[in-house]
């Protein structure tokens, strides 16, 4: 069965939240997103056939999820994260690194915006005062 997917823009370290939402939507569409928040079933000695099937399905879905996440990364990030064992571990590592960077970037942008507004208000006030002198 051949399925056509829209190629996601490669994640290069910027706009993590947007990329994460797109990847999550893709994984939900493939019905494999559960591996991101479900513990892996452990192999037991007296495992039933049903339990073996569940574990194997989880392992397959985990590999599919991890593969799609890695495929949607730039080559440089792929090289860094290809050794991660599970999709959940990859998801958590990316969140830890890039959510903090996104938050820092937003704080930086907001502080510059606030500074700009203050400068803008000062300019407006000075221009108003100059007009008043006429």
Coordinates of N, CA and C in Angstrom, one line a residue:
X1 N 0.8 -1.2 0.0 CA 0.0 0.0 0.0 C 0.9 1.2 0.0
X2 N 0.8 2.0 -1.0 CA 1.5 3.3 -1.1 C 0.7 4.4 -0.6
X3 N 1.2 5.2 0.3 CA 0.5 6.3 0.9 C 1.3 7.6 0.6
X4 N 0.7 8.6 0.1 CA 1.4 9.8 -0.2 C 1.3 10.7 1.0
X5 N 2.4 11.2 1.4 CA 2.5 12.2 2.5 C 3.0 13.5 2.0
X6 N 2.6 14.5 2.6 CA 3.1 15.8 2.3 C 4.5 15.9 3.1
X7 N 5.5 16.2 2.4 CA 6.8 16.3 3.0 C 6.8 17.5 4.0
X8 N 7.1 17.2 5.2 CA 7.2 18.3 6.2 C 8.5 19.1 6.0
X9 N 8.4 20.3 6.3 CA 9.6 21.2 6.3 C 10.6 20.6 7.4
X10 N 11.9 20.5 7.0 CA 12.8 19.9 7.9 C 13.0 20.8 9.1
X11 N 13.0 20.2 10.3 CA 13.3 20.9 11.5 C 14.8 21.2 11.7
X12 N 15.1 22.4 11.8 CA 16.5 22.8 11.9 C 16.9 23.4 13.2
X13 N 16.0 23.4 14.2 CA 16.2 24.0 15.5 C 15.3 25.2 15.8
X14 N 14.7 25.7 14.7 CA 13.8 26.9 14.9 C 12.3 26.5 14.8
X15 N 11.5 27.3 15.4 CA 10.0 27.1 15.3 C 9.7 25.7 15.8
X16 N 10.2 25.3 16.9 CA 10.0 23.9 17.4 C 8.5 23.6 17.7
X17 N 7.8 24.5 18.3 CA 6.4 24.2 18.6 C 5.6 23.9 17.4
X18 N 5.8 24.7 16.3 CA 5.1 24.5 15.1 C 5.4 23.1 14.5
X19 N 6.7 22.8 14.5 CA 7.2 21.5 14.0 C 6.6 20.4 14.8
X20 N 6.6 20.5 16.1 CA 6.1 19.5 17.0 C 4.6 19.2 16.8
X21 N 3.9 20.3 16.6 CA 2.4 20.1 16.3 C 2.2 19.4 15.0
X22 N 3.0 19.7 14.0 CA 2.8 19.0 12.7 C 3.2 17.6 12.8
X23 N 4.3 17.2 13.5 CA 4.7 15.8 13.7 C 3.6 15.1 14.5
X24 N 3.1 15.7 15.5 CA 2.1 15.1 16.4 C 0.8 14.8 15.5
X25 N 0.4 15.7 14.7 CA -0.7 15.5 13.8 C -0.5 14.3 12.9
X26 N 0.7 14.2 12.3 CA 1.1 13.1 11.4 C 1.0 11.8 12.2
X27 N 1.6 11.8 13.4 CA 1.6 10.5 14.2 C 0.1 10.1 14.6
X28 N -0.7 11.1 14.9 CA -2.1 10.8 15.2 C -2.8 10.3 14.0
X29 N -2.5 10.8 12.8 CA -3.1 10.4 11.6 C -2.7 8.9 11.3
X30 N -1.5 8.6 11.6 CA -1.0 7.2 11.4 C -1.4 6.3 12.6
X31 N -2.1 6.8 13.6 CA -2.5 6.1 14.7 C -1.4 5.4 15.5
X32 N -0.3 6.2 15.6 CA 0.9 5.7 16.4 C 1.3 6.7 17.4
X33 N 0.6 7.7 17.6 CA 1.0 8.8 18.6 C 1.0 8.3 20.0
X34 N 0.2 7.2 20.3 CA 0.1 6.7 21.7 C 1.5 6.3 22.2
X35 N 2.5 6.0 21.4 CA 3.8 5.6 21.9 C 4.5 6.7 22.6
X36 N 4.1 8.0 22.3 CA 4.8 9.1 23.0 C 4.4 9.2 24.5
X37 N 3.3 8.7 24.9 CA 2.9 8.8 26.3 C 2.5 7.5 26.9
X38 N 2.8 6.4 26.3 CA 2.4 5.1 26.9 C 3.7 4.3 27.1
X39 N 3.8 3.7 28.3 CA 5.0 3.0 28.6 C 5.1 1.7 27.7
X40 N 6.3 1.4 27.4 CA 6.5 0.2 26.5 C 6.1 -1.1 27.3
X41 N 5.3 -2.0 26.7 CA 5.0 -3.2 27.4 C 6.3 -4.1 27.6
X42 N 6.5 -4.5 28.8 CA 7.7 -5.3 29.0 C 7.5 -6.8 28.6
X43 N 8.6 -7.4 28.2 CA 8.5 -8.8 27.8 C 8.6 -9.6 29.1
X44 N 7.7 -10.6 29.2 CA 7.7 -11.4 30.4 C 8.0 -12.8 30.1
X45 N 8.3 -13.6 31.1 CA 8.6 -15.0 30.8 C 7.4 -15.9 30.4
X46 N 6.3 -15.6 31.0 CA 5.1 -16.4 30.7 C 4.1 -15.5 29.8
X47 N 4.6 -14.9 28.8 CA 3.8 -14.0 28.0 C 2.9 -14.7 27.1
X48 N 1.6 -14.3 27.1 CA 0.6 -14.9 26.2 C 0.8 -14.4 24.8
X49 N 0.2 -15.1 23.9 CA 0.3 -14.7 22.5 C -0.3 -13.3 22.3
X50 N -1.4 -12.9 23.0 CA -2.0 -11.6 22.9 C -1.0 -10.5 23.4
X51 N -0.3 -10.8 24.5 CA 0.7 -9.9 25.1 C 1.9 -9.7 24.2
X52 N 2.3 -10.8 23.5 CA 3.4 -10.7 22.6 C 3.0 -9.9 21.4
X53 N 1.8 -10.0 20.9 CA 1.3 -9.2 19.8 C 1.2 -7.8 20.1
X54 N 0.7 -7.5 21.3 CA 0.7 -6.1 21.8 C 2.1 -5.4 21.8
X55 N 3.0 -6.2 22.4 CA 4.4 -5.7 22.6 C 5.0 -5.5 21.2
X56 N 4.8 -6.4 20.3 CA 5.4 -6.3 18.9 C 4.8 -5.1 18.2
X57 N 3.4 -4.9 18.3 CA 2.8 -3.8 17.7 C 3.3 -2.5 18.2
X58 N 3.5 -2.4 19.6 CA 4.1 -1.2 20.2 C 5.5 -0.9 19.6
X59 N 6.3 -2.0 19.5 CA 7.7 -1.8 19.0 C 7.7 -1.3 17.6
X60 N 6.8 -1.9 16.8 CA 6.6 -1.5 15.4 C 6.2 0.0 15.3
X61 N 5.1 0.4 16.0 CA 4.6 1.7 16.0 C 5.6 2.7 16.6
X62 N 6.4 2.3 17.5 CA 7.5 3.2 18.1 C 8.5 3.4 17.0
X63 N 8.9 2.4 16.3 CA 9.9 2.6 15.2 C 9.3 3.5 14.1
X64 N 8.1 3.3 13.8 CA 7.4 4.2 12.7 C 7.4 5.6 13.2
X65 N 7.1 5.9 14.5 CA 7.0 7.2 15.0 C 8.4 7.9 15.0
X66 N 9.4 7.1 15.5 CA 10.8 7.6 15.6 C 11.3 7.9 14.2
X67 N 11.0 7.1 13.2 CA 11.4 7.3 11.9 C 10.9 8.5 11.2
X68 N 9.6 8.7 11.5 CA 8.9 10.0 10.9 C 9.5 11.2 11.6
X69 N 9.8 11.2 12.9 CA 10.3 12.3 13.5 C 11.7 12.6 13.0
X70 N 12.6 11.6 12.9 CA 13.9 11.8 12.4 C 13.9 12.2 10.9
X71 N 13.0 11.7 10.1 CA 12.9 12.0 8.7 C 12.5 13.5 8.5
X72 N 11.9 14.1 9.5 CA 11.4 15.5 9.4 C 12.4 16.4 10.0
X73 N 13.7 16.0 10.2 CA 14.7 16.8 10.8 C 15.8 17.1 9.7
X74 N 16.5 18.2 9.9 CA 17.6 18.5 9.1 C 18.7 17.4 9.2
X75 N 19.6 17.4 8.3 CA 20.6 16.3 8.3 C 21.5 16.4 9.6
X76 N 21.8 17.7 10.0 CA 22.6 17.9 11.2 C 21.9 17.4 12.4
X77 N 20.6 17.7 12.6 CA 19.9 17.2 13.8 C 19.7 15.7 13.7
X78 N 19.4 15.2 12.5 CA 19.3 13.7 12.3 C 20.5 13.0 12.8
X79 N 21.7 13.5 12.5 CA 23.0 12.9 12.9 C 23.1 12.9 14.4
X80 N 22.6 13.9 15.1 CA 22.7 14.0 16.5 C 21.7 13.1 17.2
X81 N 20.5 13.0 16.7 CA 19.5 12.2 17.4 C 19.2 10.8 16.9
X82 N 19.9 10.4 15.9 CA 19.6 9.0 15.3 C 19.8 7.9 16.3
X83 N 20.7 8.1 17.2 CA 21.0 7.0 18.2 C 20.0 6.9 19.3
X84 N 19.0 7.8 19.4 CA 18.0 7.7 20.5 C 17.2 6.4 20.3
X85 N 16.9 5.7 21.3 CA 16.3 4.4 21.2 C 14.8 4.4 20.9
X86 N 14.1 5.3 21.6 CA 12.6 5.2 21.4 C 12.1 6.6 21.0
X87 N 10.9 6.6 20.4 CA 10.2 7.8 20.0 C 9.9 8.7 21.2
X88 N 9.5 8.1 22.3 CA 9.2 8.8 23.5 C 10.5 9.6 24.0
X89 N 11.6 8.9 24.0 CA 12.8 9.4 24.5 C 13.2 10.6 23.6
X90 N 13.1 10.4 22.2 CA 13.4 11.4 21.3 C 12.5 12.7 21.5
X91 N 11.2 12.4 21.6 CA 10.3 13.5 21.9 C 10.6 14.3 23.1
X92 N 11.0 13.6 24.2 CA 11.3 14.3 25.4 C 12.6 15.1 25.3
X93 N 13.6 14.5 24.7 CA 14.9 15.2 24.5 C 14.7 16.5 23.7
X94 N 13.9 16.4 22.6 CA 13.6 17.6 21.8 C 12.9 18.7 22.6
X95 N 11.9 18.2 23.3 CA 11.1 19.2 24.1 C 12.0 19.9 25.1
X96 N 12.8 19.1 25.8 CA 13.7 19.7 26.8 C 14.6 20.7 26.2
X97 N 15.2 20.4 25.1 CA 16.2 21.3 24.5 C 15.5 22.5 23.8
X98 N 14.5 22.3 23.0 CA 13.9 23.3 22.1 C 12.8 24.1 22.7
X99 N 12.0 23.6 23.7 CA 11.0 24.4 24.4 C 11.6 25.5 25.2
X100 N 12.7 25.2 25.8 CA 13.5 26.2 26.6 C 14.0 27.3 25.7
X101 N 14.6 26.9 24.5 CA 15.1 27.9 23.6 C 14.0 28.7 23.0
X102 N 12.8 28.1 22.7 CA 11.7 28.9 22.2 C 11.2 29.9 23.2
X103 N 11.1 29.5 24.5 CA 10.7 30.4 25.6 C 11.7 31.6 25.7
X104 N 13.0 31.2 25.6 CA 14.0 32.3 25.7 C 13.9 33.3 24.6
X105 N 13.7 32.8 23.4 CA 13.6 33.6 22.2 C 12.3 34.5 22.3
X106 N 11.2 34.0 22.8 CA 10.0 34.8 23.0 C 10.2 35.9 24.0
X107 N 10.9 35.6 25.1 CA 11.2 36.6 26.1 C 12.0 37.7 25.5
X108 N 13.0 37.3 24.7 CA 13.9 38.3 24.0 C 13.1 39.2 23.1
X109 N 12.2 38.6 22.3 CA 11.4 39.4 21.4 C 10.4 40.3 22.1
X110 N 9.8 39.8 23.2 CA 8.9 40.6 23.9 C 9.6 41.8 24.6
X111 N 10.8 41.5 25.1 CA 11.5 42.7 25.7 C 11.9 43.7 24.7
X112 N 12.3 43.3 23.5 CA 12.6 44.2 22.4 C 11.3 45.0 22.0
X113 N 10.2 44.3 21.9 CA 9.0 44.9 21.5 C 8.6 46.0 22.5
X114 N 8.7 45.6 23.8 CA 8.4 46.6 24.9 C 9.3 47.8 24.8
X115 N 10.6 47.6 24.5 CA 11.5 48.7 24.4 C 11.2 49.5 23.2
X116 N 10.8 48.9 22.1 CA 10.4 49.7 20.9 C 9.2 50.5 21.2
X117 N 8.2 50.0 21.9 CA 7.0 50.8 22.3 C 7.4 52.0 23.1
X118 N 8.3 51.8 24.0 CA 8.7 52.9 24.9 C 9.4 54.0 24.1
X119 N 10.3 53.6 23.2 CA 11.0 54.5 22.3 C 10.0 55.2 21.5
X120 N 9.1 54.4 20.9 CA 8.0 55.0 20.0 C 7.2 56.0 20.8
X121 N 6.8 55.7 22.0 CA 6.0 56.7 22.8 C 6.8 57.9 23.1
X122 N 8.1 57.8 23.4 CA 8.9 58.9 23.7 C 9.0 59.8 22.4
X123 N 9.2 59.2 21.3 CA 9.3 60.0 20.0 C 7.9 60.7 19.8
X124 N 6.9 60.0 20.0 CA 5.6 60.6 19.8 C 5.4 61.8 20.8
X125 N 5.8 61.6 22.0 CA 5.6 62.7 23.0 C 6.5 63.9 22.6
X126 N 7.8 63.6 22.2 CA 8.7 64.7 21.8 C 8.1 65.4 20.6
X127 N 7.6 64.7 19.6 CA 7.0 65.3 18.4 C 5.8 66.2 18.8
X128 N 5.0 65.7 19.7 CA 3.8 66.4 20.2 C 4.2 67.7 20.9
X129 N 5.3 67.6 21.7 CA 5.7 68.8 22.4 C 6.3 69.8 21.4
X130 N 7.0 69.4 20.4 CA 7.5 70.3 19.4 C 6.4 71.0 18.6
X131 N 5.4 70.2 18.3 CA 4.2 70.8 17.6 C 3.5 71.9 18.5
X132 N 3.5 71.6 19.8 CA 2.9 72.5 20.7 C 3.6 73.9 20.8
X133 N 4.9 73.9 20.6 CA 5.7 75.1 20.6 C 5.3 76.0 19.5
X134 N 4.8 75.5 18.4 CA 4.5 76.4 17.3 C 3.4 77.3 17.6

